[in-house]
PDB file of C-alpha atoms in Angstrom:
ATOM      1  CA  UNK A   1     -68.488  70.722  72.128  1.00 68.00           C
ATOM      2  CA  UNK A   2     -70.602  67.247  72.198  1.00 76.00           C
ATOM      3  CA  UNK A   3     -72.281  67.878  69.177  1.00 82.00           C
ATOM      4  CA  UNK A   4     -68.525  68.759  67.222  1.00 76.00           C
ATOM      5  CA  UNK A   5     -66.906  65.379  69.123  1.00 74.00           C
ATOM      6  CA  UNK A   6     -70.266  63.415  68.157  1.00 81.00           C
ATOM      7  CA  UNK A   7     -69.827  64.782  64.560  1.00 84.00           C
ATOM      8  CA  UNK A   8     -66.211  64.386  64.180  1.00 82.00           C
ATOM      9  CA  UNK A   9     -64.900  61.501  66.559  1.00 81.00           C
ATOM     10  CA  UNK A  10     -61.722  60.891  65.482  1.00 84.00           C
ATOM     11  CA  UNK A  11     -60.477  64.604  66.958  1.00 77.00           C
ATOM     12  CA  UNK A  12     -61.148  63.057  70.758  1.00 76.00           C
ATOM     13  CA  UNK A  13     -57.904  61.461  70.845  1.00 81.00           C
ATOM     14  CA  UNK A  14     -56.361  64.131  68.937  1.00 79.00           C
ATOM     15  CA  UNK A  15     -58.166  66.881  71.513  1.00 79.00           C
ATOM     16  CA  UNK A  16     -57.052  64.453  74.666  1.00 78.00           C
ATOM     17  CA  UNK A  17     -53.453  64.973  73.112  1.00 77.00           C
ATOM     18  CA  UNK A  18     -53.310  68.496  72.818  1.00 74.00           C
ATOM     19  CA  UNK A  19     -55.103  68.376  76.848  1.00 76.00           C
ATOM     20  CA  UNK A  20     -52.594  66.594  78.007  1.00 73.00           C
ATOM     21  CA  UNK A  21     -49.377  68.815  76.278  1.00 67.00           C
ATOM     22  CA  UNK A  22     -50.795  71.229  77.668  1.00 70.00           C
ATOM     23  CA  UNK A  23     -50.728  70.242  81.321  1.00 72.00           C
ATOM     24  CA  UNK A  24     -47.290  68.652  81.302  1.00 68.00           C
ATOM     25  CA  UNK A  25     -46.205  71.898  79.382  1.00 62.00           C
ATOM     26  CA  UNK A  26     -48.257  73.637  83.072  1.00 66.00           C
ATOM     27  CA  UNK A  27     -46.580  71.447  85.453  1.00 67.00           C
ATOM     28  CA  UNK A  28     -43.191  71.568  83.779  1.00 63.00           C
ATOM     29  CA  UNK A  29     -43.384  75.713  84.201  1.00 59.00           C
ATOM     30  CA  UNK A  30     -44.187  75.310  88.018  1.00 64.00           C
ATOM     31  CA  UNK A  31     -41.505  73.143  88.573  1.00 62.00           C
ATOM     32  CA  UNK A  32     -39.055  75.360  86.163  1.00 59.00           C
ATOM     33  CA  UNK A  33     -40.191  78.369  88.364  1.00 59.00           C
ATOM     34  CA  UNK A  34     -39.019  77.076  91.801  1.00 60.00           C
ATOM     35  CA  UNK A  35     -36.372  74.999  90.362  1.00 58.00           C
ATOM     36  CA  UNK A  36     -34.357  77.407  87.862  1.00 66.00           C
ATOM     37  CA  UNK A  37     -32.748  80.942  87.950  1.00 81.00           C
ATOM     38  CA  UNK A  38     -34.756  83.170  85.919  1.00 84.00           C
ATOM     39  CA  UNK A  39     -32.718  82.431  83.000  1.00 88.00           C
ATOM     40  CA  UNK A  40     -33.614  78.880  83.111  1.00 87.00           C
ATOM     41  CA  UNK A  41     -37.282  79.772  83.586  1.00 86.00           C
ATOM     42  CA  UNK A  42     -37.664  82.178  80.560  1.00 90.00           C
ATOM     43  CA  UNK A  43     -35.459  79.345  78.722  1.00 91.00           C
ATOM     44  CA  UNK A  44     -37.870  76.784  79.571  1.00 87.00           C
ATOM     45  CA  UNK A  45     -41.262  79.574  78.485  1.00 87.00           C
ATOM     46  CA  UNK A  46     -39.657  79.814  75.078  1.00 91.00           C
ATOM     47  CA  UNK A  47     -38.628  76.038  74.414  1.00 89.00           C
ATOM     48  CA  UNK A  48     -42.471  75.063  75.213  1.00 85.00           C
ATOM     49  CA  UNK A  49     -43.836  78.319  73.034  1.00 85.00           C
ATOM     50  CA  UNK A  50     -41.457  76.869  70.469  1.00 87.00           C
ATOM     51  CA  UNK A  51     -42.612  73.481  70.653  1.00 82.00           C
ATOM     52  CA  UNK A  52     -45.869  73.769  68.357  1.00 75.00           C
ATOM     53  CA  UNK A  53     -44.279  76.052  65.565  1.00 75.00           C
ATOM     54  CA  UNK A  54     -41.023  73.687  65.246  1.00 70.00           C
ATOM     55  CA  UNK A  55     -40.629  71.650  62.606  1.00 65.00           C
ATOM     56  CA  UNK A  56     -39.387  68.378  62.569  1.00 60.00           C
ATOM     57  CA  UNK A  57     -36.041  69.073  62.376  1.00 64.00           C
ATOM     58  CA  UNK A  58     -33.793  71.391  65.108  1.00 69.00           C
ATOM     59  CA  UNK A  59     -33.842  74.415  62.330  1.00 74.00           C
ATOM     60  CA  UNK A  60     -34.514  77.906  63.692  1.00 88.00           C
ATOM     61  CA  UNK A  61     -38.310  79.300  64.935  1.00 90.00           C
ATOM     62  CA  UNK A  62     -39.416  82.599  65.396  1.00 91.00           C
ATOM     63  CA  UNK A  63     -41.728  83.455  67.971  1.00 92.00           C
ATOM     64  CA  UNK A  64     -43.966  86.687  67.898  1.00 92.00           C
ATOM     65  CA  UNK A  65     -43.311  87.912  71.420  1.00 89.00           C
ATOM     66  CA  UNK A  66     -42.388  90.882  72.275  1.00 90.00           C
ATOM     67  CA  UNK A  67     -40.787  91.864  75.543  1.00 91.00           C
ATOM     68  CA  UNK A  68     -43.879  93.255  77.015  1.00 91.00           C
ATOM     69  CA  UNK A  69     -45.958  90.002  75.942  1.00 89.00           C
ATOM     70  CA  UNK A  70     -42.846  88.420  77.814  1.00 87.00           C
ATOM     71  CA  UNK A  71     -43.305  89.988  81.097  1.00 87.00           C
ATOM     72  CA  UNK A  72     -47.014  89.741  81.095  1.00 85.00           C
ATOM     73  CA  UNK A  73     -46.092  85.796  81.489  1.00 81.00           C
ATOM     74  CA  UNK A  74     -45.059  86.439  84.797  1.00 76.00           C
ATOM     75  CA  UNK A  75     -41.177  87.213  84.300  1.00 79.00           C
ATOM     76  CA  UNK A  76     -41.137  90.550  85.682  1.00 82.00           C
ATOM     77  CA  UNK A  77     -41.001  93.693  84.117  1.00 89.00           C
ATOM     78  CA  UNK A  78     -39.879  94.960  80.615  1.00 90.00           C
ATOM     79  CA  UNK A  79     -36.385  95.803  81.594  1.00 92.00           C
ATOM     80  CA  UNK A  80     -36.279  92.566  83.327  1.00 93.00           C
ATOM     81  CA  UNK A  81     -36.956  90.564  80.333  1.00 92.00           C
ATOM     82  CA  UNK A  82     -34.854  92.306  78.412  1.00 93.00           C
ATOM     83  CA  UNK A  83     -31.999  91.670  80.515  1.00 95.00           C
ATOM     84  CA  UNK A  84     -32.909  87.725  80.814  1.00 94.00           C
ATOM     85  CA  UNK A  85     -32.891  87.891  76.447  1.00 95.00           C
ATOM     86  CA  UNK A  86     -29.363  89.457  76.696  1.00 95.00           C
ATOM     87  CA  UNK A  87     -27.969  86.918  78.723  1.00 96.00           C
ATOM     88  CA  UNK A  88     -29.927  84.128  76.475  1.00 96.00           C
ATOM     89  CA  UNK A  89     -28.640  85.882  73.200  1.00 96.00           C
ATOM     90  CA  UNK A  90     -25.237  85.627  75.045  1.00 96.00           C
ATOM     91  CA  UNK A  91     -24.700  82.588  75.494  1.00 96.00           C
ATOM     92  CA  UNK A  92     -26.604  81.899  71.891  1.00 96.00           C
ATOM     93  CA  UNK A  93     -29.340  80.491  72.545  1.00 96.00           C
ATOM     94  CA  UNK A  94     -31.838  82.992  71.078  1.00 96.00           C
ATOM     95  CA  UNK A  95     -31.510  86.353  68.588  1.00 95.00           C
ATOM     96  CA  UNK A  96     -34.215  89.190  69.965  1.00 93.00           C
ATOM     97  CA  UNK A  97     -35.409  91.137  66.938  1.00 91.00           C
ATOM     98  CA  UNK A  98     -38.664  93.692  66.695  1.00 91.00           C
ATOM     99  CA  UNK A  99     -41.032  91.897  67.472  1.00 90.00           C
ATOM    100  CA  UNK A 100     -39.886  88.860  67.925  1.00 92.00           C
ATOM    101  CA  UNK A 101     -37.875  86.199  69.528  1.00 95.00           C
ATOM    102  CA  UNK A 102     -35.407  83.904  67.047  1.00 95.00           C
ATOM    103  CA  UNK A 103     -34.360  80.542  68.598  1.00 94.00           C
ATOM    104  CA  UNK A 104     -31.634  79.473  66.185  1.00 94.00           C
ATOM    105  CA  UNK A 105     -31.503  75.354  68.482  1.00 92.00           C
ATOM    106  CA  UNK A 106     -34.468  74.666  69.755  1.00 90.00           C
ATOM    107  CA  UNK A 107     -32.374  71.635  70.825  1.00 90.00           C
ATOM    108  CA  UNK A 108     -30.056  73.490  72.494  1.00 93.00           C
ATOM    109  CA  UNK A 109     -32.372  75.611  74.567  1.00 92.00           C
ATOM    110  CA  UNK A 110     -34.554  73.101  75.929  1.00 88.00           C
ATOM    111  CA  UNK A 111     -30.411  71.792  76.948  1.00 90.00           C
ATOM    112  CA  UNK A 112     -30.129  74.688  78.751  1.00 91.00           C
ATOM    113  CA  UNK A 113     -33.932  75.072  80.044  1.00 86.00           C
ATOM    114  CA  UNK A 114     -34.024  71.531  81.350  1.00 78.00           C
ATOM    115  CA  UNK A 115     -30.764  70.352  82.812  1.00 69.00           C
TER     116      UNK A 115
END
């Protein structure tokens, strides 16, 4: 890793960036797990999985997750998940297709996610 940062040092501040994301995005899901109904916490997982694929603007992102990728994040099990996505999609904040997760507001979730 010395020998890439001595070679290339302009990624260090980009590197120290993505470090600190990172550990706000880590701190931000322990607080959203003692602070939030589960709802809120799988809410808040999305909006910061979303983060790096969004583009600049609010549009829609897809996420490849499935529901057992979901609940290997610490959510509980399968059916769990799948009930938390219902009650998401419900209120329309995401569309669960195979494979998948659609966030049509990325905008609107993190709303939701972070009160």
């Amino acid at each position: 890793m010395r020998a890439l940062a001595a070679a290339y040092p302009t990624l260090y501040p980009r590197v120290i960036e993505r470090i600190g994301v990172r550990m706000r995005d880590l701190i931000g899901g322990n607080l959203a797990a003692s602070l939030h109904r589960p709802e809120g916490r799988l809410a808040y997982l999305l909006a910061v999985s979303a983060r790096d694929r969004a583009s600049q603007g609010d549009g829609p992102v897809e996420l490849p997750l499935t529901q057992e990728r979901l609940a290997a994040m610490g959510l509980g099990g399968r059916q769990r998940v799948a009930r938390l996505l219902r009650a998401l999609a419900g209120r329309g904040l995401v569309e669960c297709r195979y494979g998948c997760v659609r966030i049509p507001s990325l905008r609107a979730l993190e709303a939701f996610a972070l009160p």
